[in-house]
Amino acid sequence: MARAIGSARLWELVDGLFPAEDGAARPPARHWPLRLLIFVAWLALVVFLVAHHVMWRDEVRALSLATQGASILDMPAAARGYGHPLLWHVLLRFGTDLLETKLVLPGLALAIGIVAAAILAFVARLSLPVMILTLFGGFATFDYVVMARNYGLAMLLLLLVAWAYPGVRERGRAHPLILGGLLFLLCNANVHAVVLTGAFGIFWLGDLIVQEGRGWSRAKRQWLTAMIVAAVGALLAFVSVYPSVEDAPAAVHQSFGQTLLHLIPGVEFQRIFGNFNASLPITILAAVLVTGSVAAFARRPAALVAAIAALAGLQLLFVFVYPGHYRHDALLIVFVVVLHWLTAKGFGGWYDTVFARRAERIGRIAFLALLATQLPATVRAVVQAAKAQPQGEAKALVDLLATEGLSRSVVIADPDFLIESIAYYGANPTWSVRRDRFTSLVPMTLAETAPMSPGRLLATAKRLTTATHRPVVILLSASFDDIRQRTVIDRGTFGPLVLDPDDIAKFRAATTKLATLRTASGDEVYDVYRLAP
């Protein structure tokens, strides 16, 4: 008897965290001061993280692409094929043209993140605990606001879609083209958002069918109109991304058996807890929580089908196109949050059986656990910021070069991608050794996989200093210490590095080691050498 009472109280507690339709009109007035306090605390935390953030190459690459060409009309052709639709680049270009500062990059990401957080705190129909867990998760506190990339833009647009949806569904309050326009923009935030746009279209149609039946209606014509606009956005995104300039394989080649294993629902979301290589238990846990979260919509058929479509679509993308990282995986969490918001508003249909009710409760527990597991990523980011441990060494490098009187020096690196983030902090010309040109952009191409050696780096440095009459600085991610025999390091898409003791000795004799910059948490760490005058 006591066990039954305890179980009933647990289910009652879980159900209370997901507002019913009659309690989801708006957050209770008594919660507004608390919500404001939570939002201010989140904002203070984010400002602290932004102040300690060092730009990473993928962040800087978007800015470099956005500023290509004499005008914004020239930019799309230059930025095409780099793996992302162009909405983020367009916003960055408008910002840099208007304000003439690189601070547009972190500033725009911060502004987008703040608006998204405000919607979560004050508009979204989420209980306080769910709102807090979402707001302080690693994606909403760091990856989608501090990390200046286009994934925060996708989060904001998803939340705006959820905000606009009731107005479109309730006849006369909003035109469907508003929702269609938001879905158009969502498609051009990033490739993964195209999948989520399709999943939302499924939710919308399913919501109409469960309410009206399968017959044609004015509401379904509105849906079709909006989805045509969204399809145009998807086509534009495809044209922006393909053909790709990055011809090196993105996805890891797998056997047929491995592919089948990776197609198990949720398995490809192993990094949904953060950017680290997951062990088998972590992979299993991620798969259980991700797929379990879908069951939270067992009594909402339209939302259930949409959640399954989003999970399946992203998983197929991860298996066959590009492996999922935290920034990609967490978009599914945002989509599920949006579905919870809309089902709390009464959308998504209704299906009630004992089995569906139990599945819903299990799914809700899984989703709460999934949200809770996002908090360690935030803690990790805060600890690294407090310890002044950056993600990359670009800022420290530029400061070092200024101190050494090398602000005009040419910088080369191995791997080449180490030069990309320098453009945000300094004006040093950067040379791609493998591409044999001055550039601040290093796409993952087959040329990047060509073998590299200290001798080749040294020969390139000597040629550059003769041609430019400037000093040359060399960045090396690999350490030459303890190399006693010929060694070949296989670095996949970044190409093999051939280390020979005689080659290393000649390199050291012709260079001076300026510093070792290896305190960062990411892969942009290196030893810094100067070619001897």
Protein backbone atom coordinates (compact mmCIF):
# COMPACT_ATOMS: atom_id res chain seq x y z
CA MET A 1 0.00 0.00 0.00
CA ALA A 2 2.77 2.42 0.97
CA ARG A 3 4.64 1.55 -2.21
CA ALA A 4 1.55 2.29 -4.30
CA ILE A 5 1.07 5.63 -2.56
CA GLY A 6 4.73 6.51 -3.11
CA SER A 7 4.51 5.57 -6.76
CA ALA A 8 1.37 7.63 -7.21
CA ARG A 9 3.06 10.65 -5.62
CA LEU A 10 6.07 10.23 -7.90
CA TRP A 11 3.89 10.15 -11.01
CA GLU A 12 1.93 13.13 -9.70
CA LEU A 13 5.18 15.03 -9.21
CA VAL A 14 6.42 14.16 -12.70
CA ASP A 15 3.09 15.08 -14.31
CA GLY A 16 3.15 18.40 -12.46
CA LEU A 17 6.35 19.38 -14.26
CA PHE A 18 4.56 19.30 -17.62
CA PRO A 19 1.65 21.78 -17.62
CA ALA A 20 -1.75 20.58 -18.79
CA GLU A 21 -3.63 22.58 -21.38
CA ASP A 22 -5.78 24.42 -18.86
CA GLY A 23 -2.73 25.51 -16.88
CA ALA A 24 -0.54 26.52 -19.79
CA ALA A 25 -2.11 29.78 -20.96
CA ARG A 26 0.81 31.76 -19.54
CA PRO A 27 3.34 31.42 -16.70
CA PRO A 28 1.62 32.31 -13.38
CA ALA A 29 2.05 35.93 -12.35
CA ARG A 30 3.55 34.89 -9.01
CA HIS A 31 6.43 33.22 -10.87
CA TRP A 32 7.47 36.30 -12.85
CA PRO A 33 9.84 37.79 -10.22
CA LEU A 34 11.46 34.38 -9.81
CA ARG A 35 11.72 33.91 -13.57
CA LEU A 36 13.30 37.35 -13.87
CA LEU A 37 15.82 36.46 -11.16
CA ILE A 38 16.66 33.20 -12.94
CA PHE A 39 17.09 35.01 -16.25
CA VAL A 40 19.41 37.62 -14.68
CA ALA A 41 21.48 34.84 -13.07
CA TRP A 42 21.74 33.10 -16.44
CA LEU A 43 22.75 36.35 -18.13
CA ALA A 44 25.45 37.05 -15.54
CA LEU A 45 26.85 33.54 -16.04
CA VAL A 46 26.86 33.90 -19.82
CA VAL A 47 28.56 37.32 -19.70
CA PHE A 48 31.27 35.78 -17.50
CA LEU A 49 31.78 32.97 -20.00
CA VAL A 50 31.83 35.33 -22.99
CA ALA A 51 34.45 37.51 -21.28
CA HIS A 52 36.77 34.49 -20.96
CA HIS A 53 36.06 32.93 -24.34
CA VAL A 54 38.75 32.64 -27.02
CA MET A 55 37.49 32.22 -30.57
CA TRP A 56 37.86 28.83 -32.19
CA ARG A 57 38.57 28.25 -35.88
CA ASP A 58 35.00 27.32 -36.87
CA GLU A 59 33.72 30.54 -35.31
CA VAL A 60 36.32 32.68 -37.07
CA ARG A 61 35.86 30.85 -40.37
CA ALA A 62 32.25 32.07 -40.58
CA LEU A 63 33.41 35.66 -40.10
CA SER A 64 36.17 35.22 -42.69
CA LEU A 65 33.64 33.88 -45.19
CA ALA A 66 31.12 36.60 -44.37
CA THR A 67 33.63 39.33 -45.19
CA GLN A 68 34.66 37.86 -48.55
CA GLY A 69 33.95 39.97 -51.63
CA ALA A 70 33.66 43.70 -52.19
CA SER A 71 29.99 43.75 -51.16
CA ILE A 72 27.39 41.51 -49.56
CA LEU A 73 26.24 40.56 -53.06
CA ASP A 74 29.66 39.03 -53.77
CA MET A 75 29.78 37.11 -50.49
CA PRO A 76 27.44 34.15 -51.24
CA ALA A 77 29.56 32.92 -54.16
CA ALA A 78 32.71 33.06 -52.01
CA ALA A 79 31.06 31.37 -49.00
CA ARG A 80 29.25 28.66 -50.94
CA GLY A 81 30.19 25.05 -50.33
CA TYR A 82 31.65 25.33 -46.84
CA GLY A 83 29.06 23.09 -45.18
CA HIS A 84 26.58 25.69 -43.94
CA PRO A 85 23.70 27.70 -45.40
CA LEU A 86 24.31 31.42 -45.59
CA LEU A 87 21.89 33.07 -43.13
CA TRP A 88 24.52 33.34 -40.39
CA HIS A 89 27.05 34.73 -42.87
CA VAL A 90 24.54 37.30 -44.13
CA LEU A 91 23.86 38.53 -40.58
CA LEU A 92 27.59 38.76 -39.89
CA ARG A 93 28.19 40.66 -43.12
CA PHE A 94 25.43 43.18 -42.37
CA GLY A 95 26.86 43.63 -38.89
CA THR A 96 30.47 44.11 -39.97
CA ASP A 97 29.50 46.48 -42.80
CA LEU A 98 27.42 48.54 -40.39
CA LEU A 99 29.66 48.56 -37.32
CA GLU A 100 33.09 47.85 -38.86
CA THR A 101 34.27 45.68 -35.99
CA LYS A 102 35.00 42.00 -35.49
CA LEU A 103 33.10 42.18 -32.20
CA VAL A 104 29.99 41.62 -34.30
CA LEU A 105 30.82 37.90 -34.13
CA PRO A 106 30.49 37.41 -30.35
CA GLY A 107 28.00 40.26 -30.07
CA LEU A 108 25.54 38.76 -32.54
CA ALA A 109 25.77 35.32 -30.93
CA LEU A 110 25.20 36.85 -27.51
CA ALA A 111 22.20 38.89 -28.68
CA ILE A 112 20.60 35.85 -30.31
CA GLY A 113 21.22 33.76 -27.20
CA ILE A 114 19.72 36.40 -24.92
CA VAL A 115 16.53 36.63 -26.99
CA ALA A 116 16.22 32.83 -27.02
CA ALA A 117 16.74 32.70 -23.26
CA ALA A 118 14.12 35.41 -22.72
CA ILE A 119 11.60 33.40 -24.73
CA LEU A 120 12.36 30.31 -22.64
CA ALA A 121 12.06 32.24 -19.39
CA PHE A 122 9.03 34.43 -20.05
CA VAL A 123 7.07 33.07 -23.03
CA ALA A 124 7.50 29.31 -23.36
CA ARG A 125 4.83 27.23 -21.64
CA LEU A 126 7.29 25.28 -19.52
CA SER A 127 7.25 24.59 -15.80
CA LEU A 128 9.91 26.32 -13.72
CA PRO A 129 12.07 23.18 -13.26
CA VAL A 130 11.98 22.31 -16.97
CA MET A 131 12.72 25.91 -17.91
CA ILE A 132 15.67 26.06 -15.50
CA LEU A 133 17.13 22.76 -16.69
CA THR A 134 16.82 23.90 -20.30
CA LEU A 135 18.19 27.38 -19.71
CA PHE A 136 21.25 26.24 -17.76
CA GLY A 137 22.08 23.26 -19.96
CA GLY A 138 25.40 23.31 -21.76
CA PHE A 139 23.80 24.10 -25.10
CA ALA A 140 21.75 27.12 -23.96
CA THR A 141 24.47 28.50 -21.67
CA PHE A 142 27.56 27.91 -23.79
CA ASP A 143 27.38 26.23 -27.19
CA TYR A 144 24.46 28.29 -28.50
CA VAL A 145 25.40 31.68 -27.05
CA VAL A 146 29.07 31.88 -26.02
CA MET A 147 30.27 29.80 -28.94
CA ALA A 148 29.61 32.22 -31.80
CA ARG A 149 28.15 29.87 -34.39
CA ASN A 150 24.91 29.37 -36.28
CA TYR A 151 23.44 26.77 -33.91
CA GLY A 152 22.14 29.40 -31.51
CA LEU A 153 20.35 30.95 -34.47
CA ALA A 154 18.58 27.62 -35.09
CA MET A 155 17.51 27.47 -31.44
CA LEU A 156 16.07 30.99 -31.59
CA LEU A 157 14.17 30.28 -34.80
CA LEU A 158 12.72 27.05 -33.38
CA LEU A 159 11.44 28.96 -30.36
CA LEU A 160 9.99 31.68 -32.59
CA VAL A 161 8.22 28.99 -34.63
CA ALA A 162 6.67 27.63 -31.44
CA TRP A 163 5.64 31.14 -30.38
CA ALA A 164 4.04 31.88 -33.77
CA TYR A 165 2.31 28.53 -34.23
CA PRO A 166 -0.76 29.12 -32.00
CA GLY A 167 -1.49 32.38 -33.80
CA VAL A 168 -1.54 30.60 -37.16
CA ARG A 169 -3.64 27.71 -35.92
CA GLU A 170 -6.21 29.98 -34.31
CA ARG A 171 -7.92 31.40 -37.39
CA GLY A 172 -7.35 35.05 -38.18
CA ARG A 173 -4.67 35.81 -35.63
CA ALA A 174 -1.62 35.39 -37.87
CA HIS A 175 -0.94 34.70 -41.52
CA PRO A 176 0.61 31.30 -42.34
CA LEU A 177 3.36 33.04 -44.33
CA ILE A 178 4.74 34.28 -41.01
CA LEU A 179 5.31 30.70 -39.95
CA GLY A 180 6.45 29.78 -43.46
CA GLY A 181 8.98 32.61 -43.38
CA LEU A 182 10.36 31.45 -40.03
CA LEU A 183 10.69 27.91 -41.36
CA PHE A 184 12.44 29.31 -44.47
CA LEU A 185 14.96 31.04 -42.22
CA LEU A 186 15.30 27.95 -40.04
CA CYS A 187 16.32 25.89 -43.07
CA ASN A 188 19.11 28.38 -43.71
CA ALA A 189 20.45 28.40 -40.17
CA ASN A 190 22.24 25.05 -40.58
CA VAL A 191 21.80 21.73 -42.35
CA HIS A 192 20.47 19.97 -39.27
CA ALA A 193 17.71 22.55 -39.00
CA VAL A 194 16.41 21.44 -42.41
CA VAL A 195 15.63 18.06 -40.82
CA LEU A 196 13.87 19.76 -37.91
CA THR A 197 11.88 21.94 -40.32
CA GLY A 198 10.56 18.81 -42.00
CA ALA A 199 9.76 17.26 -38.61
CA PHE A 200 7.84 20.37 -37.59
CA GLY A 201 5.90 20.26 -40.85
CA ILE A 202 4.90 16.70 -39.94
CA PHE A 203 3.76 17.88 -36.51
CA TRP A 204 1.68 20.67 -38.03
CA LEU A 205 -0.01 18.37 -40.55
CA GLY A 206 -0.60 15.69 -37.94
CA ASP A 207 -2.12 18.28 -35.61
CA LEU A 208 -4.54 19.28 -38.37
CA ILE A 209 -5.47 15.69 -39.18
CA VAL A 210 -6.26 14.72 -35.59
CA GLN A 211 -8.44 17.81 -35.25
CA GLU A 212 -10.15 17.94 -38.65
CA GLY A 213 -9.66 14.52 -40.21
CA ARG A 214 -7.99 13.85 -43.54
CA GLY A 215 -10.29 15.97 -45.71
CA TRP A 216 -8.95 19.08 -47.47
CA SER A 217 -9.56 22.34 -45.62
CA ARG A 218 -8.53 25.98 -45.39
CA ALA A 219 -6.13 25.14 -42.55
CA LYS A 220 -4.43 22.49 -44.67
CA ARG A 221 -4.07 24.96 -47.53
CA GLN A 222 -2.33 27.28 -45.06
CA TRP A 223 -0.06 24.42 -44.05
CA LEU A 224 0.77 23.70 -47.70
CA THR A 225 1.51 27.37 -48.38
CA ALA A 226 3.89 27.60 -45.44
CA MET A 227 5.62 24.34 -46.31
CA ILE A 228 6.17 25.44 -49.91
CA VAL A 229 7.94 28.50 -48.55
CA ALA A 230 9.94 26.24 -46.23
CA ALA A 231 10.79 23.93 -49.16
CA VAL A 232 12.19 26.91 -51.07
CA GLY A 233 14.32 27.63 -48.01
CA ALA A 234 15.52 24.02 -47.96
CA LEU A 235 16.41 24.23 -51.65
CA LEU A 236 18.35 27.43 -51.06
CA ALA A 237 20.20 25.76 -48.19
CA PHE A 238 21.09 22.82 -50.46
CA VAL A 239 22.38 25.15 -53.19
CA SER A 240 24.43 27.03 -50.57
CA VAL A 241 26.08 23.87 -49.26
CA TYR A 242 26.62 21.87 -52.48
CA PRO A 243 28.83 21.33 -54.33
CA SER A 244 31.14 21.22 -51.35
CA VAL A 245 34.65 22.63 -51.43
CA GLU A 246 35.52 20.08 -48.75
CA ASP A 247 36.19 16.90 -50.68
CA ALA A 248 37.79 14.96 -47.82
CA PRO A 249 35.39 12.37 -46.40
CA ALA A 250 33.47 13.77 -43.43
CA ALA A 251 31.88 10.57 -42.17
CA VAL A 252 33.99 7.66 -40.98
CA HIS A 253 33.92 4.66 -43.34
CA GLN A 254 32.13 1.77 -41.69
CA SER A 255 31.36 -1.83 -42.53
CA PHE A 256 27.80 -2.88 -43.22
CA GLY A 257 27.53 -4.37 -39.74
CA GLN A 258 28.87 -1.21 -38.10
CA THR A 259 26.40 0.87 -40.09
CA LEU A 260 23.50 -1.28 -38.87
CA LEU A 261 24.76 -0.88 -35.31
CA HIS A 262 24.89 2.89 -35.67
CA LEU A 263 21.33 2.91 -36.99
CA ILE A 264 19.98 1.67 -33.66
CA PRO A 265 17.76 4.55 -32.43
CA GLY A 266 19.72 7.02 -30.33
CA VAL A 267 23.15 5.42 -30.74
CA GLU A 268 24.49 8.31 -32.83
CA PHE A 269 23.66 10.77 -30.03
CA GLN A 270 26.52 9.57 -27.83
CA ARG A 271 27.86 13.13 -27.53
CA ILE A 272 24.61 14.61 -26.29
CA PHE A 273 26.18 14.99 -22.84
CA GLY A 274 29.11 17.07 -24.11
CA ASN A 275 32.02 17.12 -26.55
CA PHE A 276 33.97 14.08 -25.43
CA ASN A 277 34.47 10.59 -26.80
CA ALA A 278 31.79 8.52 -25.13
CA SER A 279 32.40 5.08 -23.65
CA LEU A 280 30.02 2.20 -24.33
CA PRO A 281 28.00 2.77 -21.11
CA ILE A 282 27.65 6.47 -21.94
CA THR A 283 26.56 5.62 -25.50
CA ILE A 284 23.92 3.21 -24.18
CA LEU A 285 22.70 5.77 -21.64
CA ALA A 286 22.45 8.44 -24.32
CA ALA A 287 20.48 6.13 -26.60
CA VAL A 288 18.10 5.19 -23.78
CA LEU A 289 17.45 8.79 -22.71
CA VAL A 290 17.09 10.14 -26.25
CA THR A 291 14.71 7.46 -27.46
CA GLY A 292 12.95 7.42 -24.10
CA SER A 293 12.30 11.16 -24.34
CA VAL A 294 10.30 10.56 -27.50
CA ALA A 295 7.88 8.39 -25.49
CA ALA A 296 6.85 11.49 -23.54
CA PHE A 297 4.48 12.20 -26.44
CA ALA A 298 2.76 8.81 -26.34
CA ARG A 299 -0.60 10.52 -25.79
CA ARG A 300 0.08 13.24 -28.38
CA PRO A 301 0.17 11.44 -31.76
CA ALA A 302 1.23 14.41 -33.92
CA ALA A 303 4.06 15.28 -31.53
CA LEU A 304 5.09 11.62 -31.26
CA VAL A 305 5.43 11.23 -35.03
CA ALA A 306 7.31 14.55 -35.28
CA ALA A 307 9.75 13.58 -32.52
CA ILE A 308 10.40 10.21 -34.17
CA ALA A 309 10.97 11.97 -37.51
CA ALA A 310 13.42 14.43 -35.95
CA LEU A 311 15.38 11.69 -34.18
CA ALA A 312 15.47 9.46 -37.26
CA GLY A 313 16.36 12.29 -39.63
CA LEU A 314 19.24 13.55 -37.51
CA GLN A 315 20.52 10.02 -36.92
CA LEU A 316 20.60 9.29 -40.65
CA LEU A 317 22.46 12.57 -41.18
CA PHE A 318 25.02 11.59 -38.55
CA VAL A 319 25.53 8.10 -39.98
CA PHE A 320 25.75 8.91 -43.69
CA VAL A 321 26.83 12.55 -43.95
CA TYR A 322 28.67 13.95 -40.91
CA PRO A 323 29.09 12.54 -37.39
CA GLY A 324 27.12 14.32 -34.68
CA HIS A 325 28.82 16.49 -32.07
CA TYR A 326 27.24 18.11 -29.04
CA ARG A 327 26.19 21.23 -30.91
CA HIS A 328 24.32 19.03 -33.41
CA ASP A 329 22.85 16.53 -30.94
CA ALA A 330 21.47 19.21 -28.65
CA LEU A 331 19.25 20.58 -31.42
CA LEU A 332 17.04 17.53 -30.83
CA ILE A 333 16.62 18.63 -27.21
CA VAL A 334 15.51 22.08 -28.37
CA PHE A 335 13.01 20.50 -30.75
CA VAL A 336 11.59 18.31 -27.98
CA VAL A 337 11.28 21.38 -25.74
CA VAL A 338 9.30 23.07 -28.51
CA LEU A 339 6.98 20.06 -28.75
CA HIS A 340 6.41 20.10 -24.99
CA TRP A 341 5.56 23.80 -25.22
CA LEU A 342 3.02 23.23 -27.97
CA THR A 343 1.42 20.15 -26.45
CA ALA A 344 1.02 22.11 -23.21
CA LYS A 345 -0.94 24.60 -25.30
CA GLY A 346 -3.26 21.81 -26.42
CA PHE A 347 -1.80 21.02 -29.83
CA GLY A 348 -0.63 17.66 -31.10
CA GLY A 349 -3.82 15.62 -30.77
CA TRP A 350 -4.89 13.28 -28.01
CA TYR A 351 -4.75 9.51 -27.52
CA ASP A 352 -5.42 8.03 -24.09
CA THR A 353 -4.88 4.44 -23.03
CA VAL A 354 -3.30 2.91 -19.94
CA PHE A 355 -0.23 1.91 -21.97
CA ALA A 356 0.10 5.40 -23.51
CA ARG A 357 -0.19 7.01 -20.09
CA ARG A 358 2.58 4.83 -18.68
CA ALA A 359 4.79 5.41 -21.71
CA GLU A 360 4.23 9.16 -21.39
CA ARG A 361 5.38 9.16 -17.78
CA ILE A 362 8.45 7.06 -18.53
CA GLY A 363 9.25 9.39 -21.41
CA ARG A 364 8.90 12.43 -19.20
CA ILE A 365 11.32 10.96 -16.66
CA ALA A 366 13.77 10.19 -19.48
CA PHE A 367 13.51 13.75 -20.79
CA LEU A 368 14.03 15.26 -17.33
CA ALA A 369 17.10 13.05 -16.93
CA LEU A 370 18.34 14.11 -20.36
CA LEU A 371 17.97 17.77 -19.40
CA ALA A 372 19.73 17.18 -16.10
CA THR A 373 22.69 15.56 -17.86
CA GLN A 374 23.27 18.82 -19.74
CA LEU A 375 24.30 20.62 -16.56
CA PRO A 376 27.82 19.09 -16.24
CA ALA A 377 28.74 20.64 -19.60
CA THR A 378 27.89 24.04 -18.14
CA VAL A 379 29.87 23.33 -14.98
CA ARG A 380 32.85 22.27 -17.10
CA ALA A 381 32.70 25.52 -19.11
CA VAL A 382 32.51 27.61 -15.92
CA VAL A 383 35.44 25.79 -14.32
CA GLN A 384 37.57 26.25 -17.44
CA ALA A 385 36.70 29.95 -17.58
CA ALA A 386 37.48 30.38 -13.88
CA LYS A 387 40.87 28.70 -14.42
CA ALA A 388 41.45 30.96 -17.46
CA GLN A 389 41.74 27.85 -19.64
CA PRO A 390 40.69 28.86 -23.18
CA GLN A 391 39.48 26.56 -25.93
CA GLY A 392 42.33 27.64 -28.22
CA GLU A 393 45.61 29.53 -28.14
CA ALA A 394 45.00 32.08 -30.91
CA LYS A 395 44.79 35.09 -28.60
CA ALA A 396 47.87 34.03 -26.63
CA LEU A 397 49.76 33.54 -29.90
CA VAL A 398 48.92 37.00 -31.23
CA ASP A 399 49.90 38.54 -27.88
CA LEU A 400 53.18 36.62 -28.00
CA LEU A 401 53.94 37.78 -31.53
CA ALA A 402 53.28 41.38 -30.54
CA THR A 403 55.63 41.04 -27.58
CA GLU A 404 58.34 39.53 -29.80
CA GLY A 405 57.97 42.24 -32.44
CA LEU A 406 56.51 39.77 -34.92
CA SER A 407 53.13 41.35 -35.63
CA ARG A 408 54.01 41.50 -39.35
CA SER A 409 55.36 37.96 -39.54
CA VAL A 410 53.94 35.31 -41.85
CA VAL A 411 52.44 32.39 -39.94
CA ILE A 412 52.40 28.82 -41.21
CA ALA A 413 51.24 25.76 -39.31
CA ASP A 414 50.80 22.04 -39.21
CA PRO A 415 48.01 21.12 -39.38
CA ASP A 416 47.00 24.02 -41.60
CA PHE A 417 43.75 24.61 -39.72
CA LEU A 418 45.68 26.19 -36.84
CA ILE A 419 45.99 29.42 -38.84
CA GLU A 420 42.23 30.02 -39.20
CA SER A 421 41.50 31.50 -35.78
CA ILE A 422 44.44 33.95 -35.95
CA ALA A 423 42.47 36.28 -38.24
CA TYR A 424 40.15 37.32 -35.40
CA TYR A 425 42.93 38.53 -33.10
CA GLY A 426 45.69 39.73 -35.39
CA ALA A 427 46.62 40.92 -38.86
CA ASN A 428 49.40 38.45 -39.54
CA PRO A 429 49.32 37.04 -43.08
CA THR A 430 48.77 33.30 -42.91
CA TRP A 431 50.01 30.74 -45.42
CA SER A 432 48.54 27.30 -46.04
CA VAL A 433 51.47 24.95 -46.63
CA ARG A 434 49.42 22.24 -48.30
CA ARG A 435 47.37 24.60 -50.46
CA ASP A 436 50.47 26.71 -51.20
CA ARG A 437 48.79 30.10 -50.88
CA PHE A 438 48.05 32.99 -48.55
CA THR A 439 44.67 32.34 -46.98
CA SER A 440 42.78 32.41 -43.70
CA LEU A 441 40.49 29.57 -44.81
CA VAL A 442 41.45 25.91 -44.64
CA PRO A 443 38.69 23.59 -45.89
CA MET A 444 38.97 19.85 -45.29
CA THR A 445 40.17 18.86 -48.74
CA LEU A 446 42.14 15.93 -50.09
CA ALA A 447 45.07 18.31 -50.46
CA GLU A 448 45.00 18.63 -46.67
CA THR A 449 45.68 14.89 -46.37
CA ALA A 450 49.03 15.10 -48.18
CA PRO A 451 52.00 13.97 -46.03
CA MET A 452 53.77 16.64 -43.98
CA SER A 453 57.27 16.71 -42.48
CA PRO A 454 59.51 19.17 -40.63
CA GLY A 455 61.66 19.42 -43.76
CA ARG A 456 58.73 20.49 -45.90
CA LEU A 457 57.70 23.10 -43.31
CA LEU A 458 61.25 24.42 -43.14
CA ALA A 459 61.56 24.65 -46.93
CA THR A 460 58.25 26.53 -47.12
CA ALA A 461 59.33 28.95 -44.38
CA LYS A 462 62.62 29.72 -46.15
CA ARG A 463 60.84 30.30 -49.45
CA LEU A 464 58.32 32.66 -47.82
CA THR A 465 60.89 34.76 -45.99
CA THR A 466 62.84 35.18 -49.24
CA ALA A 467 59.73 36.15 -51.19
CA THR A 468 58.13 38.46 -48.60
CA HIS A 469 61.17 39.78 -46.69
CA ARG A 470 59.23 39.08 -43.51
CA PRO A 471 59.99 36.81 -40.56
CA VAL A 472 58.17 33.48 -40.59
CA VAL A 473 56.56 31.85 -37.54
CA ILE A 474 55.79 28.12 -37.53
CA LEU A 475 53.12 26.49 -35.37
CA LEU A 476 53.41 22.76 -34.67
CA SER A 477 50.67 20.77 -32.98
CA ALA A 478 52.93 17.72 -32.68
CA SER A 479 55.77 17.80 -30.19
CA PHE A 480 59.24 16.83 -31.42
CA ASP A 481 60.32 15.68 -27.97
CA ASP A 482 61.24 12.01 -27.49
CA ILE A 483 61.35 11.24 -31.22
CA ARG A 484 64.18 8.69 -31.50
CA GLN A 485 63.25 6.93 -34.74
CA ARG A 486 61.27 7.57 -37.88
CA THR A 487 57.60 7.89 -36.94
CA VAL A 488 54.50 8.36 -39.06
CA ILE A 489 51.47 9.82 -37.26
CA ASP A 490 48.17 9.11 -39.02
CA ARG A 491 45.84 12.07 -38.45
CA GLY A 492 42.99 11.06 -40.74
CA THR A 493 41.61 13.98 -42.72
CA PHE A 494 44.47 16.19 -41.50
CA GLY A 495 47.05 14.06 -43.26
CA PRO A 496 50.01 11.97 -42.01
CA LEU A 497 52.94 13.60 -40.28
CA VAL A 498 56.35 12.02 -40.99
CA LEU A 499 58.85 12.61 -38.19
CA ASP A 500 62.48 11.65 -38.82
CA PRO A 501 65.17 12.45 -36.21
CA ASP A 502 67.59 13.88 -38.83
CA ASP A 503 64.79 16.01 -40.30
CA ILE A 504 63.90 17.28 -36.82
CA ALA A 505 67.54 18.11 -36.07
CA LYS A 506 67.79 20.24 -39.22
CA PHE A 507 64.51 21.97 -38.35
CA ARG A 508 65.70 22.82 -34.83
CA ALA A 509 69.04 24.11 -36.12
CA ALA A 510 67.27 26.54 -38.46
CA THR A 511 64.63 27.79 -36.00
CA THR A 512 64.22 29.27 -32.56
CA LYS A 513 61.52 27.99 -30.24
CA LEU A 514 59.58 30.96 -28.89
CA ALA A 515 57.00 29.29 -26.68
CA THR A 516 54.89 26.26 -25.90
CA LEU A 517 51.18 27.13 -25.93
CA ARG A 518 49.39 24.01 -24.73
CA THR A 519 47.10 25.05 -21.87
CA ALA A 520 43.89 25.24 -23.98
CA SER A 521 41.19 22.58 -23.69
CA GLY A 522 40.71 22.18 -27.45
CA ASP A 523 42.95 20.98 -30.27
CA GLU A 524 44.38 24.40 -31.15
CA VAL A 525 47.53 23.91 -29.06
CA TYR A 526 51.08 24.04 -30.38
CA ASP A 527 54.75 24.87 -30.08
CA VAL A 528 55.77 28.18 -31.64
CA TYR A 529 58.98 28.48 -33.67
CA ARG A 530 60.59 31.35 -35.55
CA LEU A 531 62.70 30.78 -38.62
CA ALA A 532 66.18 32.04 -37.75
CA PRO A 533 67.09 35.28 -39.61
